[in-house]
Short mmCIF file of C-alpha atoms and ligand atoms in Angstrom, two decimals:
data_model
loop_
_atom_site.label_atom_id
_atom_site.label_comp_id
_atom_site.label_asym_id
_atom_site.label_seq_id
_atom_site.Cartn_x
_atom_site.Cartn_y
_atom_site.Cartn_z
CA MET A 15 15.66 6.68 28.20
CA ALA A 16 13.99 3.31 27.48
CA ASP A 17 14.84 0.45 29.83
CA GLU A 18 16.86 -1.91 27.65
CA ASP A 19 15.96 -4.88 29.85
CA GLU A 20 12.20 -4.27 29.77
CA VAL A 21 10.31 -7.45 28.80
CA LEU A 22 8.04 -6.58 25.84
CA PHE A 23 6.68 -9.98 24.87
CA GLN A 24 6.86 -13.50 26.26
CA ILE A 25 7.19 -16.14 23.55
CA THR A 26 5.69 -19.54 24.26
CA ARG A 27 5.26 -22.55 21.97
CA LYS A 28 1.75 -21.44 21.02
CA HIS A 29 3.25 -18.36 19.37
CA LEU A 30 5.29 -20.44 16.92
CA ASP A 31 4.10 -20.56 13.29
CA THR A 32 1.77 -17.58 13.80
CA GLY A 33 3.54 -15.33 11.30
CA LEU A 34 5.32 -13.30 14.02
CA ARG A 35 1.88 -11.86 14.83
CA GLY A 36 2.40 -9.12 17.40
CA PHE A 37 6.07 -9.90 18.14
CA PRO A 38 8.05 -6.71 18.75
CA VAL A 39 11.13 -6.97 16.52
CA GLY A 40 12.28 -3.41 15.94
CA THR A 41 11.45 0.28 16.10
CA CYS A 42 9.67 2.43 13.52
CA GLY A 43 9.95 6.21 13.20
CA THR A 44 7.61 6.78 10.26
CA SER A 45 4.18 5.61 11.40
CA ALA A 46 2.30 3.78 14.15
CA VAL A 47 -0.90 1.73 14.04
CA ASP A 48 -3.22 1.97 17.04
CA PRO A 49 -5.88 -0.79 17.03
CA VAL A 50 -8.69 1.74 17.53
CA GLN A 51 -7.34 5.06 16.21
CA GLY A 52 -5.64 3.52 13.17
CA VAL A 53 -2.50 4.81 11.54
CA SER A 54 -0.67 8.04 12.24
CA TYR A 55 2.34 9.33 10.31
CA VAL A 56 5.09 10.63 12.64
CA GLY A 57 2.35 11.29 15.23
CA TYR A 58 -0.24 12.93 12.94
CA PRO A 59 -3.54 10.99 12.60
CA ILE A 60 -4.08 10.01 8.97
CA ALA A 61 -7.48 11.73 8.90
CA GLU A 62 -5.69 15.08 9.41
CA LEU A 63 -3.12 14.39 6.72
CA TYR A 64 -4.96 12.89 3.78
CA ASP A 65 -5.43 16.20 1.96
CA VAL A 66 -1.98 17.71 2.54
CA GLU A 67 0.10 18.07 -0.59
CA PRO A 68 1.35 14.57 -1.51
CA GLU A 69 4.96 15.80 -1.55
CA ALA A 70 4.51 17.11 2.03
CA ALA A 71 3.48 13.62 3.18
CA VAL A 72 6.53 12.11 1.44
CA TYR A 73 8.73 14.72 3.13
CA LEU A 74 7.13 13.95 6.52
CA LEU A 75 7.94 10.24 6.26
CA PHE A 76 11.48 10.89 5.02
CA GLU A 77 12.42 13.78 7.32
CA LYS A 78 10.08 13.16 10.33
CA HIS A 79 8.57 16.64 10.35
CA LEU A 80 6.13 18.49 8.11
CA PRO A 81 7.96 20.85 5.77
CA SER A 82 7.82 24.63 6.07
CA ALA A 83 6.67 26.43 2.90
CA ASP A 84 10.32 26.91 1.85
CA GLU A 85 11.25 23.31 2.62
CA LEU A 86 8.28 22.05 0.63
CA ALA A 87 9.11 24.25 -2.35
CA ALA A 88 12.74 23.04 -2.30
CA PHE A 89 11.67 19.39 -1.94
CA LYS A 90 9.22 19.62 -4.82
CA ALA A 91 11.84 21.29 -7.00
CA ASP A 92 14.33 18.55 -6.10
CA LEU A 93 11.85 15.80 -7.02
CA ARG A 94 10.88 17.47 -10.27
CA ALA A 95 14.57 17.84 -11.23
CA ARG A 96 14.83 14.04 -11.02
CA VAL A 97 11.91 13.08 -13.31
CA GLY A 98 12.55 11.13 -16.49
CA MET A 99 13.26 7.40 -16.74
CA PRO A 100 15.46 5.86 -19.46
CA SER A 101 13.53 5.09 -22.66
CA SER A 102 14.84 1.51 -22.42
CA VAL A 103 12.42 0.97 -19.50
CA VAL A 104 9.51 1.53 -21.89
CA THR A 105 11.08 -0.84 -24.42
CA ALA A 106 11.41 -3.47 -21.69
CA LEU A 107 7.78 -2.97 -20.58
CA LYS A 108 6.58 -3.41 -24.15
CA SER A 109 8.27 -6.82 -24.26
CA LEU A 110 6.40 -8.16 -21.20
CA PRO A 111 3.55 -10.66 -21.64
CA ARG A 112 0.28 -8.73 -21.87
CA ASP A 113 -1.47 -11.27 -19.66
CA GLY A 114 1.08 -10.88 -16.86
CA HIS A 115 -0.50 -9.35 -13.77
CA PRO A 116 0.10 -5.56 -13.49
CA MET A 117 1.99 -6.20 -10.23
CA GLU A 118 4.35 -8.53 -12.13
CA TRP A 119 4.89 -5.66 -14.58
CA PHE A 120 5.48 -3.22 -11.71
CA ILE A 121 8.02 -5.53 -10.04
CA SER A 122 9.79 -6.05 -13.39
CA GLY A 123 9.76 -2.28 -14.01
CA LEU A 124 11.27 -1.56 -10.58
CA LEU A 125 14.09 -4.02 -11.20
CA TYR A 126 14.71 -2.60 -14.67
CA LEU A 127 14.75 0.95 -13.28
CA GLY A 128 17.25 -0.26 -10.66
CA MET A 129 19.49 -1.87 -13.28
CA THR A 130 19.57 1.32 -15.34
CA THR A 131 19.55 4.13 -12.75
CA LYS A 132 20.55 2.99 -9.25
CA THR A 133 23.23 4.91 -7.37
CA GLY A 134 23.56 2.50 -4.44
CA ASP A 135 22.83 5.34 -1.97
CA TYR A 136 19.53 4.50 -0.26
CA ALA A 137 18.43 8.12 0.30
CA GLU A 138 19.36 9.23 -3.20
CA ASP A 139 17.70 6.20 -4.82
CA ALA A 140 14.56 6.80 -2.71
CA ARG A 141 14.18 10.36 -4.01
CA ASN A 142 14.84 9.25 -7.58
CA LEU A 143 12.29 6.49 -7.27
CA VAL A 144 9.56 8.71 -5.79
CA ALA A 145 10.16 11.17 -8.66
CA ARG A 146 10.13 8.49 -11.39
CA SER A 147 7.71 5.80 -10.20
CA THR A 148 4.64 7.75 -11.34
CA GLU A 149 6.04 7.72 -14.89
CA LEU A 150 6.75 3.97 -14.59
CA VAL A 151 3.22 3.21 -13.37
CA ALA A 152 1.56 5.47 -15.95
CA ALA A 153 3.56 3.73 -18.71
CA ILE A 154 2.46 0.31 -17.39
CA PHE A 155 -1.20 1.37 -17.44
CA ARG A 156 -1.00 2.87 -20.93
CA ILE A 157 0.88 -0.03 -22.53
CA ARG A 158 -1.12 -2.83 -20.85
CA ASN A 159 -4.48 -1.17 -21.44
CA GLY A 160 -3.68 -0.19 -25.01
CA TRP A 161 -4.31 3.50 -24.24
CA GLY A 162 -1.43 4.55 -26.52
CA GLU A 163 2.23 5.48 -26.17
CA PRO A 164 3.53 6.52 -22.72
CA ILE A 165 3.28 10.27 -22.05
CA ALA A 166 6.47 12.09 -20.99
CA PRO A 167 6.53 13.83 -17.57
CA ASP A 168 6.01 17.59 -17.21
CA PRO A 169 8.40 18.83 -14.48
CA SER A 170 6.33 21.98 -13.94
CA LEU A 171 3.48 19.96 -12.36
CA GLY A 172 3.03 18.42 -8.91
CA LEU A 173 3.62 14.69 -8.52
CA ILE A 174 -0.01 13.53 -8.67
CA GLU A 175 -1.25 16.15 -11.15
CA ASP A 176 1.49 14.99 -13.51
CA PHE A 177 0.68 11.34 -12.81
CA VAL A 178 -2.94 11.92 -13.80
CA ARG A 179 -1.79 13.69 -16.98
CA MET A 180 0.63 10.86 -17.82
CA LEU A 181 -2.09 8.25 -17.21
CA GLY A 182 -4.36 9.98 -19.74
CA ILE A 183 -7.35 7.79 -18.79
CA PRO A 184 -9.65 7.84 -21.83
CA GLY A 185 -12.81 9.89 -21.23
CA ALA A 186 -11.95 10.67 -17.58
CA ASP A 187 -12.31 14.03 -15.81
CA PRO A 188 -8.73 14.88 -14.65
CA GLU A 189 -9.99 16.91 -11.66
CA ARG A 190 -11.98 14.01 -10.23
CA VAL A 191 -9.15 11.55 -10.93
CA THR A 192 -6.73 13.89 -9.16
CA ALA A 193 -9.04 14.27 -6.13
CA VAL A 194 -9.25 10.48 -5.73
CA LEU A 195 -5.60 9.68 -6.47
CA ARG A 196 -4.18 12.41 -4.22
CA SER A 197 -5.93 11.02 -1.17
CA PHE A 198 -5.31 7.40 -2.25
CA TYR A 199 -1.58 8.15 -2.54
CA VAL A 200 -1.27 9.77 0.88
CA LEU A 201 -3.49 7.23 2.67
CA HIS A 202 -1.57 4.15 1.45
CA MET A 203 2.01 5.34 2.03
CA ASP A 204 2.77 3.65 5.32
CA HIS A 205 1.16 1.38 7.90
CA GLY A 206 3.64 0.79 10.72
CA GLY A 207 6.78 -1.30 10.52
CA GLY A 208 5.32 -4.80 10.52
CA ASN A 209 2.92 -5.05 7.56
CA LEU A 210 4.16 -7.79 5.27
CA SER A 211 5.53 -5.75 2.37
CA THR A 212 7.35 -3.30 4.62
CA PHE A 213 8.80 -6.09 6.71
CA VAL A 214 9.97 -7.95 3.60
CA GLY A 215 11.45 -4.80 2.03
CA LYS A 216 13.44 -4.06 5.18
CA ALA A 217 14.50 -7.70 5.50
CA VAL A 218 15.85 -7.75 1.93
CA ALA A 219 17.64 -4.44 2.50
CA SER A 220 19.15 -5.80 5.74
CA GLY A 221 21.34 -8.05 3.57
CA HIS A 222 22.50 -4.77 1.94
CA ALA A 223 20.59 -5.33 -1.32
CA ASP A 224 19.96 -2.00 -3.08
CA LEU A 225 16.72 -0.06 -2.72
CA TYR A 226 15.21 -1.22 -6.03
CA ALA A 227 15.81 -4.93 -5.33
CA SER A 228 14.47 -4.46 -1.78
CA LEU A 229 11.33 -2.77 -3.09
CA ALA A 230 10.86 -5.44 -5.76
CA GLY A 231 10.84 -7.99 -2.92
CA ALA A 232 8.44 -5.80 -0.95
CA MET A 233 6.10 -5.48 -3.94
CA ALA A 234 6.12 -9.27 -4.43
CA ALA A 235 4.85 -9.46 -0.86
CA LEU A 236 2.23 -6.77 -1.54
CA TYR A 237 1.03 -8.77 -4.56
CA GLY A 238 -0.43 -11.50 -2.33
CA PRO A 239 -4.25 -11.60 -2.04
CA LEU A 240 -4.05 -11.48 1.77
CA HIS A 241 -2.12 -8.20 1.55
CA GLY A 242 -2.21 -5.54 -1.18
CA ARG A 243 -4.07 -7.56 -3.80
CA ALA A 244 -7.07 -7.56 -1.45
CA ASN A 245 -8.11 -4.20 -2.98
CA GLN A 246 -8.64 -5.93 -6.33
CA ASP A 247 -10.71 -8.68 -4.68
CA ALA A 248 -12.70 -6.13 -2.65
CA LEU A 249 -13.87 -4.27 -5.78
CA ASP A 250 -14.74 -7.57 -7.46
CA PHE A 251 -16.76 -8.49 -4.36
CA VAL A 252 -18.68 -5.17 -4.45
CA ARG A 253 -19.39 -5.83 -8.14
CA ARG A 254 -20.77 -9.29 -7.29
CA VAL A 255 -23.13 -7.84 -4.65
CA GLY A 256 -24.75 -6.04 -7.58
CA THR A 257 -27.31 -3.96 -5.66
CA ASP A 258 -27.52 -1.14 -3.12
CA ASP A 259 -30.78 -2.34 -1.62
CA PRO A 260 -29.87 -2.76 2.08
CA ASP A 261 -31.84 -5.96 2.66
CA ALA A 262 -30.58 -7.57 -0.53
CA VAL A 263 -27.01 -6.59 0.40
CA GLU A 264 -27.42 -8.12 3.85
CA ALA A 265 -28.86 -11.30 2.33
CA PHE A 266 -25.89 -11.50 -0.05
CA VAL A 267 -23.45 -11.17 2.85
CA ARG A 268 -25.22 -13.89 4.86
CA LYS A 269 -25.37 -16.24 1.86
CA THR A 270 -21.67 -15.66 1.10
CA LEU A 271 -20.72 -16.53 4.68
CA ASP A 272 -23.05 -19.56 4.74
CA GLU A 273 -21.30 -20.87 1.63
CA GLY A 274 -17.89 -20.41 3.30
CA GLY A 275 -17.03 -17.29 1.26
CA LYS A 276 -15.15 -14.19 2.38
CA ILE A 277 -16.43 -10.65 2.91
CA TYR A 278 -13.64 -8.71 1.24
CA GLY A 279 -12.59 -5.34 2.66
CA PHE A 280 -13.58 -6.11 6.24
CA GLY A 281 -11.39 -7.06 9.23
CA HIS A 282 -7.68 -6.48 9.87
CA ALA A 283 -4.76 -8.15 11.65
CA VAL A 284 -4.18 -5.20 13.98
CA LEU A 285 -7.16 -2.82 13.77
CA ARG A 286 -10.23 -3.31 16.00
CA ALA A 287 -12.37 -0.41 14.72
CA GLU A 288 -13.18 1.11 11.32
CA ASP A 289 -9.92 1.85 9.53
CA PRO A 290 -9.63 5.67 9.38
CA ARG A 291 -8.27 5.25 5.84
CA ALA A 292 -11.67 3.79 4.96
CA THR A 293 -13.52 6.54 6.86
CA VAL A 294 -11.65 9.20 4.87
CA GLN A 295 -12.38 7.45 1.56
CA TYR A 296 -16.12 7.21 2.29
CA GLU A 297 -16.01 11.02 2.63
CA VAL A 298 -13.96 11.43 -0.56
CA GLY A 299 -16.58 9.28 -2.31
CA ARG A 300 -19.46 11.37 -0.98
CA ARG A 301 -17.77 14.40 -2.55
CA THR A 302 -16.56 12.89 -5.84
CA CYS A 303 -19.00 10.13 -6.82
CA PRO A 304 -22.03 10.09 -4.45
CA ASP A 305 -24.33 8.50 -7.03
CA ASP A 306 -21.96 5.88 -8.38
CA PRO A 307 -23.70 2.47 -8.05
CA LEU A 308 -20.63 0.61 -6.76
CA PHE A 309 -19.87 3.36 -4.24
CA ARG A 310 -23.47 3.22 -3.03
CA THR A 311 -23.14 -0.55 -2.57
CA ALA A 312 -19.92 0.01 -0.58
CA LEU A 313 -21.80 2.46 1.67
CA VAL A 314 -24.53 -0.11 2.33
CA LEU A 315 -21.92 -2.82 3.02
CA ARG A 316 -20.36 -0.46 5.57
CA GLU A 317 -23.56 -0.80 7.57
CA ARG A 318 -24.95 -4.24 6.73
CA ALA A 319 -21.71 -6.29 6.52
CA VAL A 320 -20.67 -4.87 9.90
CA LYS A 321 -24.08 -5.83 11.29
CA VAL A 322 -23.75 -9.44 10.09
CA LEU A 323 -20.05 -9.87 10.97
CA SER A 324 -20.61 -8.39 14.46
CA GLY A 325 -22.92 -11.30 15.20
CA ILE A 326 -20.18 -13.89 14.61
CA ASP A 327 -18.22 -14.75 17.77
CA LYS A 328 -14.90 -15.58 16.14
CA VAL A 329 -14.76 -12.32 14.15
CA SER A 330 -12.48 -9.99 16.14
CA ASN A 331 -12.88 -7.04 13.78
CA PRO A 332 -16.08 -6.73 11.71
CA TYR A 333 -15.23 -3.23 10.43
CA PRO A 334 -14.21 -1.91 6.99
CA ASN A 335 -10.51 -1.68 6.21
CA VAL A 336 -8.70 0.46 3.64
CA ASP A 337 -9.79 -1.82 0.77
CA ALA A 338 -13.54 -1.72 1.48
CA VAL A 339 -14.14 1.38 -0.62
CA SER A 340 -10.91 2.39 -2.40
CA GLY A 341 -11.70 0.35 -5.53
CA THR A 342 -15.14 1.88 -5.92
CA LEU A 343 -13.59 5.38 -6.02
CA LEU A 344 -10.96 4.35 -8.56
CA HIS A 345 -13.66 2.68 -10.66
CA ALA A 346 -15.91 5.74 -10.50
CA VAL A 347 -13.23 8.01 -11.95
CA GLY A 348 -12.44 5.73 -14.89
CA LEU A 349 -9.93 3.18 -13.58
CA THR A 350 -12.19 0.22 -14.20
CA ASP A 351 -9.61 -2.60 -14.35
CA SER A 352 -9.41 -3.84 -10.75
CA SER A 353 -6.24 -5.84 -11.48
CA THR A 354 -4.33 -2.53 -11.58
CA TYR A 355 -5.37 -1.36 -8.10
CA THR A 356 -2.55 -3.06 -6.22
CA VAL A 357 -0.05 -1.23 -8.42
CA LEU A 358 -1.53 2.07 -7.20
CA PHE A 359 -1.22 0.78 -3.63
CA GLY A 360 2.39 -0.17 -4.38
CA LEU A 361 3.18 3.20 -5.98
CA SER A 362 2.21 4.81 -2.70
CA ARG A 363 3.63 2.18 -0.30
CA VAL A 364 7.05 2.48 -1.97
CA VAL A 365 7.31 5.83 -0.15
CA GLY A 366 6.88 4.44 3.38
CA ILE A 367 9.00 1.36 2.75
CA ALA A 368 11.81 3.46 1.27
CA ALA A 369 11.63 5.83 4.28
CA GLN A 370 11.84 2.88 6.68
CA ILE A 371 14.72 1.31 4.74
CA ILE A 372 16.66 4.57 4.94
CA ASP A 373 16.02 4.68 8.71
CA GLU A 374 17.15 1.07 9.20
CA ARG A 375 20.15 1.19 6.89
CA VAL A 376 21.52 4.68 7.41
CA ARG A 377 20.23 6.03 10.73
CA ALA A 378 19.61 3.15 13.17
CA ARG A 379 22.08 2.22 15.89
CA GLY A 380 24.07 5.42 15.54
CA GLY A 381 24.50 4.96 11.79
CA LYS A 382 25.63 1.31 12.03
CA GLY A 383 22.25 0.15 10.71
CA VAL A 384 19.96 -2.67 11.82
CA ALA A 385 21.68 -6.08 11.67
CA ILE A 386 20.83 -8.59 8.94
CA TYR A 387 17.41 -10.14 9.73
CA ARG A 388 17.95 -13.60 11.17
CA PRO A 389 15.07 -14.81 13.40
CA LYS A 390 15.26 -18.28 14.90
CA PHE A 391 13.08 -21.16 13.71
CA ILE A 392 12.74 -24.12 16.06
CA ALA A 393 13.51 -27.46 14.38
CA ALA A 394 10.42 -29.67 14.07
CA ASN A 395 10.06 -33.32 13.05
CA GLN A 396 13.78 -33.67 12.50
CA PRO A 397 15.09 -36.45 14.75
CA ARG A 398 18.84 -36.81 14.47
CA ARG A 399 19.63 -39.13 11.54
CA SER A 400 22.77 -40.45 9.91
CA LEU A 401 23.62 -41.95 6.52
CA LYS A 402 26.14 -44.13 8.37
CA GLY A 403 23.32 -46.18 9.97
C1 MLT B 512 -1.42 -2.29 5.18
O1 MLT B 512 -1.76 -1.13 4.91
O2 MLT B 512 -0.25 -2.69 5.02
C2 MLT B 512 -2.49 -3.27 5.57
O3 MLT B 512 -3.50 -2.65 6.28
C3 MLT B 512 -1.96 -4.52 6.23
C4 MLT B 512 -1.26 -4.38 7.56
O4 MLT B 512 -1.17 -3.32 8.15
O5 MLT B 512 -0.80 -5.43 8.05
#
């Protein structure tokens, strides 16, 4: 039994305006982030989980244990029975401005799906959304990229196999796309309770907004370049490096830093070692696209950027994070538009955020749910004034 009076954190004035960095504010039953070991889902290190069936990882986060063979079969059947979004969602997507960012499309699509299909029951809506979000994302990719009409789901297929089929990436090898997207999906599902999008999603839900509105808020948070959109910037950075010659790569990194630029895909707010989600993806790359030029550049950056960043005193974590290599794998299998990468992150992160929202709304505090989020902000530069003089 935890000691309810245990002091977990002492807040002083220097902690104010630091984005709640490190403040304990709640409990999380889905995943934990250790600064050195990285993320684990319900106790399982991510490196052991990344090639489980995607539906088994979803089940783990929702139910807090890995499914037996029977449980997995029943869960997959349940999800597949839910596929199929209203055709009006596609009509709505087609009316969106083509130059809107794919994340703006995704957020709009989530809200539209909510308006047309929500039940108001968090657990029910979460299952519906996991079953239907692959169709939503595939439709966004096809319409925005001009790849043709959206492709209807095939309920006989697994979640990611069907997603790859519905994407229909022109000229791509479905087996390689599936290998990359399966691991990408599992690796990005959850990252503790305090990453920005998860925190925002739970905060919105704490006012009893429905799951779709809460996730739209969460995805707006993920859209920021300091959070999920960093995977787009990281691939663009690898492209700019433009070589896999180790010395030239190192020179590029040094020059970028000298000019005040950023080394995208390196460092993290919590981690202090190589992100295991990056470690896994380097291995996936060695298997799926070992000779791809951008992947080879990412491999060299793994060594040379760390070397350069390690020599800078104020850098607390010089190591690759999840974004350092993910874009190069997506690019290698035919997803060449980096502006779509955060949508793939969001497609996956929806799972962990939904699982945490269910825990906070339906299970926490003996079913009462976590209270509405209401942290205190200390008034600053507001001397008492009066209009009466
Ligand atoms: C994430 O996966 O959400 C990112 O690594 C950011 C974070 O954990 O704060």
